[in-house]
Amino acid sequence: MDDATSEAGRAFLRTVQQGQVRKGVVSSLANFGAFVDLGGCVDGLVNVAEVSWLHYDRLADVVEVGQEVTVVVLDVDLDRVRMSLSLKALQFDPFKDFARTHLGRVLVGRVTRVVPFGVFVHVHEGIQGLLHKSAFDAPDTDHPAPLPHVGDEVVVEITDIDFTRRTVSLTLVR
């Protein structure tokens, strides 16, 4: 960025304040986030962690170039001529309602991912819980049952919800 562009960018950023809600257009996508043009000469970045409360596999599944969006300004950095933005700050957080109402519930979920320490299970729109691999250990034998596969349905009980860490712990219902 040359000096004239940098100064024009700083001038634009002086009109933007942290916490502001602004409309813009998605100008480009990168594997680390989406750039949004707010009508100035500096595009803001919506980091992938600030795109949505819901799980998604590809950024292009959530936003696309040319799409009009409403964002919250998280940070303005005049020295580096940058700004950080958030889409999810304006969205309903499904975890809040879930945490209040689902502890102790038994439900059927679908396995979304198998990892060395257990399986992740889709238990509610936008919410996955961890079913630790120890849940498959039979109490009367030294041979654990095989872990389910992605797509399998399992009956689970929600045993813990950590709102701070945004985690859900599950146990298998037999």
Short mmCIF file of C-alpha atoms in Angstrom, two decimals:
data_model
loop_
_atom_site.label_atom_id
_atom_site.label_comp_id
_atom_site.label_asym_id
_atom_site.label_seq_id
_atom_site.Cartn_x
_atom_site.Cartn_y
_atom_site.Cartn_z
CA MET A 1 0.00 0.00 0.00
CA ASP A 2 1.55 3.33 -1.00
CA ASP A 3 1.54 6.42 1.24
CA ALA A 4 -1.45 8.07 -0.47
CA THR A 5 -3.51 4.91 -0.18
CA SER A 6 -2.45 4.46 3.44
CA GLU A 7 -3.43 8.01 4.33
CA ALA A 8 -6.77 7.68 2.53
CA GLY A 9 -7.32 4.41 4.41
CA ARG A 10 -6.53 6.05 7.76
CA ALA A 11 -8.89 8.92 6.94
CA PHE A 12 -11.67 6.42 6.20
CA LEU A 13 -10.91 4.39 9.35
CA ARG A 14 -11.22 7.55 11.48
CA THR A 15 -14.91 7.58 10.49
CA VAL A 16 -15.39 4.00 11.72
CA GLN A 17 -15.80 3.22 15.41
CA GLN A 18 -15.63 0.03 17.42
CA GLY A 19 -19.13 -1.31 18.09
CA GLN A 20 -20.70 0.35 15.06
CA VAL A 21 -23.14 -1.62 12.95
CA ARG A 22 -22.46 -1.04 9.26
CA LYS A 23 -23.66 -2.40 5.93
CA GLY A 24 -21.22 -3.58 3.32
CA VAL A 25 -20.59 -5.97 0.47
CA VAL A 26 -18.42 -9.09 0.58
CA SER A 27 -15.51 -8.25 -1.73
CA SER A 28 -13.47 -11.46 -1.49
CA LEU A 29 -13.07 -14.72 0.38
CA ALA A 30 -9.90 -16.25 1.80
CA ASN A 31 -9.36 -19.41 3.83
CA PHE A 32 -9.04 -17.23 6.98
CA GLY A 33 -12.13 -15.08 6.44
CA ALA A 34 -14.18 -12.75 4.28
CA PHE A 35 -13.25 -9.22 3.28
CA VAL A 36 -16.09 -6.69 3.37
CA ASP A 37 -16.16 -3.33 1.58
CA LEU A 38 -17.87 -0.75 3.80
CA GLY A 39 -17.69 1.95 1.13
CA GLY A 40 -14.22 3.24 1.92
CA CYS A 41 -10.80 2.45 0.57
CA VAL A 42 -10.08 -0.24 3.19
CA ASP A 43 -11.90 -3.57 3.31
CA GLY A 44 -12.55 -5.03 6.75
CA LEU A 45 -11.90 -8.65 7.63
CA VAL A 46 -14.49 -10.98 9.10
CA ASN A 47 -12.32 -13.74 10.54
CA VAL A 48 -13.72 -17.27 10.07
CA ALA A 49 -14.42 -17.40 13.82
CA GLU A 50 -16.70 -14.34 13.48
CA VAL A 51 -18.79 -15.54 10.53
CA SER A 52 -21.44 -17.69 12.21
CA TRP A 53 -22.42 -19.40 15.46
CA LEU A 54 -23.37 -22.44 13.40
CA HIS A 55 -20.85 -25.00 12.20
CA TYR A 56 -19.93 -24.81 8.54
CA ASP A 57 -17.37 -26.64 6.44
CA ARG A 58 -16.65 -24.01 3.81
CA LEU A 59 -16.84 -20.22 4.08
CA ALA A 60 -18.49 -20.11 0.66
CA ASP A 61 -21.41 -22.06 2.17
CA VAL A 62 -22.16 -19.07 4.41
CA VAL A 63 -21.21 -15.94 2.44
CA GLU A 64 -20.44 -15.19 -1.18
CA VAL A 65 -18.67 -12.42 -3.07
CA GLY A 66 -21.11 -9.63 -3.90
CA GLN A 67 -23.45 -10.45 -1.02
CA GLU A 68 -24.70 -7.51 1.04
CA VAL A 69 -24.06 -8.03 4.75
CA THR A 70 -24.49 -6.19 8.03
CA VAL A 71 -21.49 -6.33 10.35
CA VAL A 72 -20.31 -5.07 13.72
CA VAL A 73 -16.94 -3.31 13.86
CA LEU A 74 -14.81 -5.17 16.40
CA ASP A 75 -11.55 -3.25 16.07
CA VAL A 76 -10.00 -0.42 14.09
CA ASP A 77 -6.21 -0.33 13.72
CA LEU A 78 -5.07 3.01 12.28
CA ASP A 79 -1.37 2.09 12.41
CA ARG A 80 -1.80 -1.05 10.31
CA VAL A 81 -4.75 0.41 8.33
CA ARG A 82 -7.03 -2.51 9.16
CA MET A 83 -10.38 -3.23 10.73
CA SER A 84 -11.89 -6.39 12.17
CA LEU A 85 -15.57 -7.13 11.67
CA SER A 86 -18.13 -9.66 12.88
CA LEU A 87 -21.20 -11.16 11.25
CA LYS A 88 -22.10 -13.47 14.15
CA ALA A 89 -22.31 -10.64 16.68
CA LEU A 90 -25.67 -9.76 15.09
CA GLN A 91 -26.94 -13.35 14.94
CA PHE A 92 -28.96 -15.36 17.45
CA ASP A 93 -26.63 -17.59 19.50
CA PRO A 94 -28.31 -21.03 19.59
CA PHE A 95 -26.01 -22.16 22.40
CA LYS A 96 -27.60 -19.77 24.94
CA ASP A 97 -31.07 -21.28 24.68
CA PHE A 98 -29.67 -24.81 24.42
CA ALA A 99 -27.58 -24.42 27.59
CA ARG A 100 -30.64 -23.31 29.58
CA THR A 101 -32.96 -26.09 28.47
CA HIS A 102 -31.12 -29.28 27.53
CA LEU A 103 -28.98 -30.45 30.48
CA GLY A 104 -30.00 -34.01 31.41
CA ARG A 105 -32.09 -34.56 28.29
CA VAL A 106 -31.94 -37.81 26.37
CA LEU A 107 -32.12 -37.50 22.61
CA VAL A 108 -31.16 -39.09 19.33
CA GLY A 109 -28.22 -37.47 17.57
CA ARG A 110 -26.25 -38.10 14.41
CA VAL A 111 -22.49 -38.67 14.44
CA THR A 112 -20.77 -35.87 12.51
CA ARG A 113 -17.10 -36.63 13.12
CA VAL A 114 -14.98 -39.43 14.54
CA VAL A 115 -11.76 -38.43 16.33
CA PRO A 116 -9.19 -40.45 18.34
CA PHE A 117 -10.83 -39.50 21.65
CA GLY A 118 -14.47 -40.11 20.69
CA VAL A 119 -17.20 -38.90 18.37
CA PHE A 120 -18.95 -35.60 17.84
CA VAL A 121 -22.71 -35.84 17.71
CA HIS A 122 -25.14 -33.29 16.26
CA VAL A 123 -27.65 -32.80 19.09
CA HIS A 124 -29.43 -29.58 18.12
CA GLU A 125 -29.35 -27.05 15.27
CA GLY A 126 -25.82 -25.63 15.34
CA ILE A 127 -24.81 -27.66 18.42
CA GLN A 128 -22.50 -30.68 18.58
CA GLY A 129 -21.54 -32.61 21.68
CA LEU A 130 -18.65 -34.93 22.45
CA LEU A 131 -19.30 -38.56 23.22
CA HIS A 132 -15.99 -39.69 24.71
CA LYS A 133 -14.62 -43.03 23.51
CA SER A 134 -14.81 -44.34 27.11
CA ALA A 135 -18.61 -44.37 26.67
CA PHE A 136 -18.17 -47.41 24.43
CA ASP A 137 -16.24 -49.42 27.02
CA ALA A 138 -18.39 -52.25 28.29
CA PRO A 139 -18.24 -52.34 32.11
CA ASP A 140 -17.93 -56.13 32.29
CA THR A 141 -15.26 -56.70 29.61
CA ASP A 142 -11.87 -55.42 28.58
CA HIS A 143 -12.98 -55.09 24.94
CA PRO A 144 -14.51 -51.75 23.99
CA ALA A 145 -17.35 -51.62 21.50
CA PRO A 146 -16.41 -50.09 18.15
CA LEU A 147 -17.03 -46.38 17.71
CA PRO A 148 -19.95 -45.50 15.47
CA HIS A 149 -19.36 -44.08 11.99
CA VAL A 150 -20.18 -40.67 10.58
CA GLY A 151 -23.91 -40.59 9.84
CA ASP A 152 -24.85 -43.19 12.47
CA GLU A 153 -27.62 -42.31 14.92
CA VAL A 154 -26.91 -42.68 18.64
CA VAL A 155 -29.05 -42.17 21.74
CA VAL A 156 -27.25 -39.87 24.15
CA GLU A 157 -27.81 -38.01 27.40
CA ILE A 158 -26.47 -34.50 27.83
CA THR A 159 -24.37 -34.72 31.00
CA ASP A 160 -22.61 -31.35 31.03
CA ILE A 161 -22.80 -28.01 29.26
CA ASP A 162 -19.92 -25.58 29.70
CA PHE A 163 -21.15 -22.22 28.51
CA THR A 164 -17.75 -20.53 28.86
CA ARG A 165 -15.95 -23.10 26.71
CA ARG A 166 -19.10 -23.73 24.61
CA THR A 167 -18.81 -27.49 24.98
CA VAL A 168 -21.42 -30.22 25.44
CA SER A 169 -20.53 -33.54 27.06
CA LEU A 170 -22.55 -36.65 26.28
CA THR A 171 -22.95 -40.17 27.56
CA LEU A 172 -24.29 -43.12 25.63
CA VAL A 173 -27.75 -44.39 26.56
CA ARG A 174 -27.94 -48.15 26.14
#
